[in-house]
Amino acid sequence: LLKVPDISAHRGSSINAPENTMSAFKQALYDLADYVELDVHLTSDNVVVVMHDSSLKRTTGLNKNIWQVSYSRIKELDAGGWFSQVYEGEPVPTLEEVIKEIGPFAKLNIEIKYNKKESDITEYVVDIIERNDFVDRCVVTSSDYTVLHEVKELNPAMCCLRHMVHTIQSVMWM
């Protein structure tokens, strides 16, 4: 028996809006995605923010790594102007904001972008998922097997997948 594939919007609808922003995630909902894939990092004051790169340079213009900057500074940055004038002033969202605003309408594929500077990120991500009663509405992915092992140790009920290829994930079989 064949299953119908679930459609996953990579970094939201990143062709039509700036990647990993609420605008991209809302566009993914409009496009009827089953999953919204997003990437997370940890700020200097331990807030889980949504951004693909560890550096803020490409999408916000600030030449610093996320783990070097506080959330209060990051929330002032423009994460949309690089994409189009239409999106100027688009903020960098937190994982919690995305779960609350997008989570009721689509499942999330949360990719943990691990590095040694953000060593506690897994605990923070699992905590946010649990506090928001979102375990059954997400999958946690990472290219680092150690991160997935840590997720399973913290919460065995969480669904984890190893992200092995750095390409657009347009279809995910669940």
mmCIF file of C-alpha atoms in Angstrom:
data_model
loop_
_atom_site.group_PDB
_atom_site.id
_atom_site.type_symbol
_atom_site.label_atom_id
_atom_site.label_comp_id
_atom_site.label_asym_id
_atom_site.label_seq_id
_atom_site.Cartn_x
_atom_site.Cartn_y
_atom_site.Cartn_z
ATOM 1 C CA LEU A 1 0.000 0.000 0.000
ATOM 2 C CA LEU A 2 1.497 3.322 -1.069
ATOM 3 C CA LYS A 3 1.424 6.317 1.214
ATOM 4 C CA VAL A 4 0.874 9.834 -0.037
ATOM 5 C CA PRO A 5 4.095 11.800 0.535
ATOM 6 C CA ASP A 6 4.113 14.727 2.924
ATOM 7 C CA ILE A 7 5.281 17.991 1.395
ATOM 8 C CA SER A 8 7.930 19.892 3.363
ATOM 9 C CA ALA A 9 8.617 23.562 2.626
ATOM 10 C CA HIS A 10 12.390 24.027 2.917
ATOM 11 C CA ARG A 11 13.110 27.069 5.136
ATOM 12 C CA GLY A 12 9.456 27.895 4.542
ATOM 13 C CA SER A 13 8.456 28.938 1.067
ATOM 14 C CA SER A 14 11.941 30.336 0.533
ATOM 15 C CA ILE A 15 11.470 30.969 -3.174
ATOM 16 C CA ASN A 16 8.652 33.437 -2.487
ATOM 17 C CA ALA A 17 9.771 35.014 0.811
ATOM 18 C CA PRO A 18 12.999 35.389 2.827
ATOM 19 C CA GLU A 19 14.051 32.007 4.188
ATOM 20 C CA ASN A 20 13.326 31.040 7.789
ATOM 21 C CA THR A 21 11.025 34.013 8.433
ATOM 22 C CA MET A 22 7.370 34.144 9.421
ATOM 23 C CA SER A 23 6.566 35.421 5.926
ATOM 24 C CA ALA A 24 8.161 32.313 4.386
ATOM 25 C CA PHE A 25 6.343 30.058 6.846
ATOM 26 C CA LYS A 26 2.978 31.726 6.219
ATOM 27 C CA GLN A 27 3.543 31.383 2.472
ATOM 28 C CA ALA A 28 4.247 27.670 3.016
ATOM 29 C CA LEU A 29 0.863 27.368 4.748
ATOM 30 C CA TYR A 30 -0.763 29.142 1.824
ATOM 31 C CA ASP A 31 1.056 26.692 -0.492
ATOM 32 C CA LEU A 32 -0.488 23.815 1.552
ATOM 33 C CA ALA A 33 2.782 22.352 2.854
ATOM 34 C CA ASP A 34 2.347 19.534 5.373
ATOM 35 C CA TYR A 35 5.659 20.351 7.064
ATOM 36 C CA VAL A 36 7.624 23.549 7.414
ATOM 37 C CA GLU A 37 11.350 22.867 7.635
ATOM 38 C CA LEU A 38 13.384 25.353 9.647
ATOM 39 C CA ASP A 39 16.847 25.625 11.135
ATOM 40 C CA VAL A 40 17.675 26.645 14.695
ATOM 41 C CA HIS A 41 20.608 28.184 16.548
ATOM 42 C CA LEU A 42 21.203 29.401 20.101
ATOM 43 C CA THR A 43 21.905 33.046 20.970
ATOM 44 C CA SER A 44 24.446 34.207 23.568
ATOM 45 C CA ASP A 45 21.609 34.442 26.113
ATOM 46 C CA ASN A 46 20.198 30.989 25.267
ATOM 47 C CA VAL A 47 17.230 31.869 23.063
ATOM 48 C CA VAL A 48 16.541 29.434 20.221
ATOM 49 C CA VAL A 49 16.228 31.456 17.012
ATOM 50 C CA VAL A 50 15.364 30.354 13.514
ATOM 51 C CA MET A 51 18.122 30.859 10.948
ATOM 52 C CA HIS A 52 20.028 28.585 8.597
ATOM 53 C CA ASP A 53 23.540 30.027 8.847
ATOM 54 C CA SER A 54 25.482 30.277 12.078
ATOM 55 C CA SER A 55 26.549 33.732 10.926
ATOM 56 C CA LEU A 56 24.063 36.602 10.765
ATOM 57 C CA LYS A 57 25.938 38.220 7.852
ATOM 58 C CA ARG A 58 24.175 36.811 4.765
ATOM 59 C CA THR A 59 20.571 37.492 5.773
ATOM 60 C CA THR A 60 20.837 40.384 8.252
ATOM 61 C CA GLY A 61 24.133 42.090 7.400
ATOM 62 C CA LEU A 62 25.574 41.767 10.927
ATOM 63 C CA ASN A 63 29.012 40.151 10.675
ATOM 64 C CA LYS A 64 28.769 38.057 13.856
ATOM 65 C CA ASN A 65 27.855 34.509 14.756
ATOM 66 C CA ILE A 66 24.507 33.923 16.434
ATOM 67 C CA TRP A 67 26.099 32.548 19.608
ATOM 68 C CA GLN A 68 27.967 35.872 20.020
ATOM 69 C CA VAL A 69 24.828 38.021 19.990
ATOM 70 C CA SER A 70 21.961 38.419 22.470
ATOM 71 C CA TYR A 71 18.375 37.887 21.421
ATOM 72 C CA SER A 72 17.514 41.520 22.194
ATOM 73 C CA ARG A 73 20.074 42.566 19.547
ATOM 74 C CA ILE A 74 19.017 39.902 17.024
ATOM 75 C CA LYS A 75 15.335 40.854 17.223
ATOM 76 C CA GLU A 76 16.292 44.365 16.039
ATOM 77 C CA LEU A 77 17.898 43.024 12.840
ATOM 78 C CA ASP A 78 16.276 43.031 9.403
ATOM 79 C CA ALA A 79 16.091 39.447 8.094
ATOM 80 C CA GLY A 80 14.035 40.300 5.001
ATOM 81 C CA GLY A 81 15.517 43.324 3.262
ATOM 82 C CA TRP A 82 18.227 41.232 1.546
ATOM 83 C CA PHE A 83 15.452 39.322 -0.234
ATOM 84 C CA SER A 84 13.230 42.214 -1.329
ATOM 85 C CA GLN A 85 12.149 45.705 -0.239
ATOM 86 C CA VAL A 86 8.716 44.208 0.377
ATOM 87 C CA TYR A 87 10.156 42.289 3.342
ATOM 88 C CA GLU A 88 12.270 45.047 4.916
ATOM 89 C CA GLY A 89 12.031 44.918 8.694
ATOM 90 C CA GLU A 90 11.185 41.199 8.821
ATOM 91 C CA PRO A 91 12.499 39.968 12.189
ATOM 92 C CA VAL A 92 14.400 36.774 13.000
ATOM 93 C CA PRO A 93 11.784 34.551 14.691
ATOM 94 C CA THR A 94 12.280 32.357 17.730
ATOM 95 C CA LEU A 95 11.397 28.678 17.653
ATOM 96 C CA GLU A 96 8.719 29.306 20.266
ATOM 97 C CA GLU A 97 7.082 32.003 18.115
ATOM 98 C CA VAL A 98 7.009 29.679 15.110
ATOM 99 C CA ILE A 99 5.492 26.819 17.111
ATOM 100 C CA LYS A 100 2.762 29.101 18.436
ATOM 101 C CA GLU A 101 1.959 30.844 15.149
ATOM 102 C CA ILE A 102 2.612 28.205 12.479
ATOM 103 C CA GLY A 103 2.412 25.007 14.522
ATOM 104 C CA PRO A 104 -1.379 24.834 14.709
ATOM 105 C CA PHE A 105 -1.559 24.733 10.899
ATOM 106 C CA ALA A 106 1.441 22.601 9.813
ATOM 107 C CA LYS A 107 3.899 20.181 11.346
ATOM 108 C CA LEU A 108 7.484 21.356 11.794
ATOM 109 C CA ASN A 109 10.756 19.779 10.695
ATOM 110 C CA ILE A 110 13.173 21.360 13.171
ATOM 111 C CA GLU A 111 16.785 21.029 12.068
ATOM 112 C CA ILE A 112 19.279 21.558 14.856
ATOM 113 C CA LYS A 113 22.395 23.199 13.465
ATOM 114 C CA TYR A 114 24.878 21.985 16.036
ATOM 115 C CA ASN A 115 28.343 23.335 16.708
ATOM 116 C CA LYS A 116 30.512 23.343 19.822
ATOM 117 C CA LYS A 117 29.650 26.978 20.591
ATOM 118 C CA GLU A 118 25.952 26.060 20.961
ATOM 119 C CA SER A 119 26.428 22.848 22.931
ATOM 120 C CA ASP A 120 23.225 23.202 24.998
ATOM 121 C CA ILE A 121 20.929 23.818 22.033
ATOM 122 C CA THR A 122 19.412 20.317 22.056
ATOM 123 C CA GLU A 123 18.167 20.683 25.627
ATOM 124 C CA TYR A 124 16.611 24.067 24.842
ATOM 125 C CA VAL A 125 14.904 22.786 21.688
ATOM 126 C CA VAL A 126 13.452 19.722 23.434
ATOM 127 C CA ASP A 127 12.262 21.903 26.329
ATOM 128 C CA ILE A 128 10.469 24.302 23.966
ATOM 129 C CA ILE A 129 8.808 21.419 22.115
ATOM 130 C CA GLU A 130 7.654 19.796 25.366
ATOM 131 C CA ARG A 131 6.418 23.039 26.992
ATOM 132 C CA ASN A 132 4.327 23.773 23.924
ATOM 133 C CA ASP A 133 2.905 20.215 23.775
ATOM 134 C CA PHE A 134 4.348 19.830 20.271
ATOM 135 C CA VAL A 135 6.064 16.416 20.420
ATOM 136 C CA ASP A 136 3.519 14.787 18.093
ATOM 137 C CA ARG A 137 3.561 17.683 15.620
ATOM 138 C CA CYS A 138 7.247 17.794 14.745
ATOM 139 C CA VAL A 139 10.293 15.876 13.646
ATOM 140 C CA VAL A 140 13.776 16.862 14.805
ATOM 141 C CA THR A 141 16.546 16.533 12.240
ATOM 142 C CA SER A 142 20.279 17.090 12.301
ATOM 143 C CA SER A 143 23.323 16.098 10.285
ATOM 144 C CA ASP A 144 24.995 15.311 13.633
ATOM 145 C CA TYR A 145 24.053 11.870 14.950
ATOM 146 C CA THR A 146 25.083 12.883 18.487
ATOM 147 C CA VAL A 147 22.350 15.549 18.511
ATOM 148 C CA LEU A 148 19.693 13.009 17.549
ATOM 149 C CA HIS A 149 20.915 10.614 20.230
ATOM 150 C CA GLU A 150 20.675 13.440 22.760
ATOM 151 C CA VAL A 151 17.107 14.263 21.642
ATOM 152 C CA LYS A 152 16.099 10.609 22.146
ATOM 153 C CA GLU A 153 17.715 10.535 25.591
ATOM 154 C CA LEU A 154 15.817 13.663 26.615
ATOM 155 C CA ASN A 155 12.502 12.488 25.150
ATOM 156 C CA PRO A 156 12.235 8.980 23.637
ATOM 157 C CA ALA A 157 8.859 9.849 22.084
ATOM 158 C CA MET A 158 10.321 12.434 19.735
ATOM 159 C CA CYS A 159 10.660 11.561 16.071
ATOM 160 C CA CYS A 160 14.210 12.125 14.790
ATOM 161 C CA LEU A 161 15.760 11.866 11.345
ATOM 162 C CA ARG A 162 19.330 12.280 10.225
ATOM 163 C CA HIS A 163 19.675 14.990 7.608
ATOM 164 C CA MET A 164 22.386 13.555 5.401
ATOM 165 C CA VAL A 165 22.202 15.509 2.169
ATOM 166 C CA HIS A 166 22.352 19.287 1.924
ATOM 167 C CA THR A 167 19.690 19.716 -0.743
ATOM 168 C CA ILE A 168 16.171 21.004 -0.859
ATOM 169 C CA GLN A 169 13.898 18.631 1.027
ATOM 170 C CA SER A 170 10.730 18.814 -0.973
ATOM 171 C CA VAL A 171 9.272 15.418 -0.083
ATOM 172 C CA MET A 172 9.546 13.560 3.201
ATOM 173 C CA TRP A 173 8.083 10.078 3.639
ATOM 174 C CA MET A 174 6.730 9.615 7.159
#
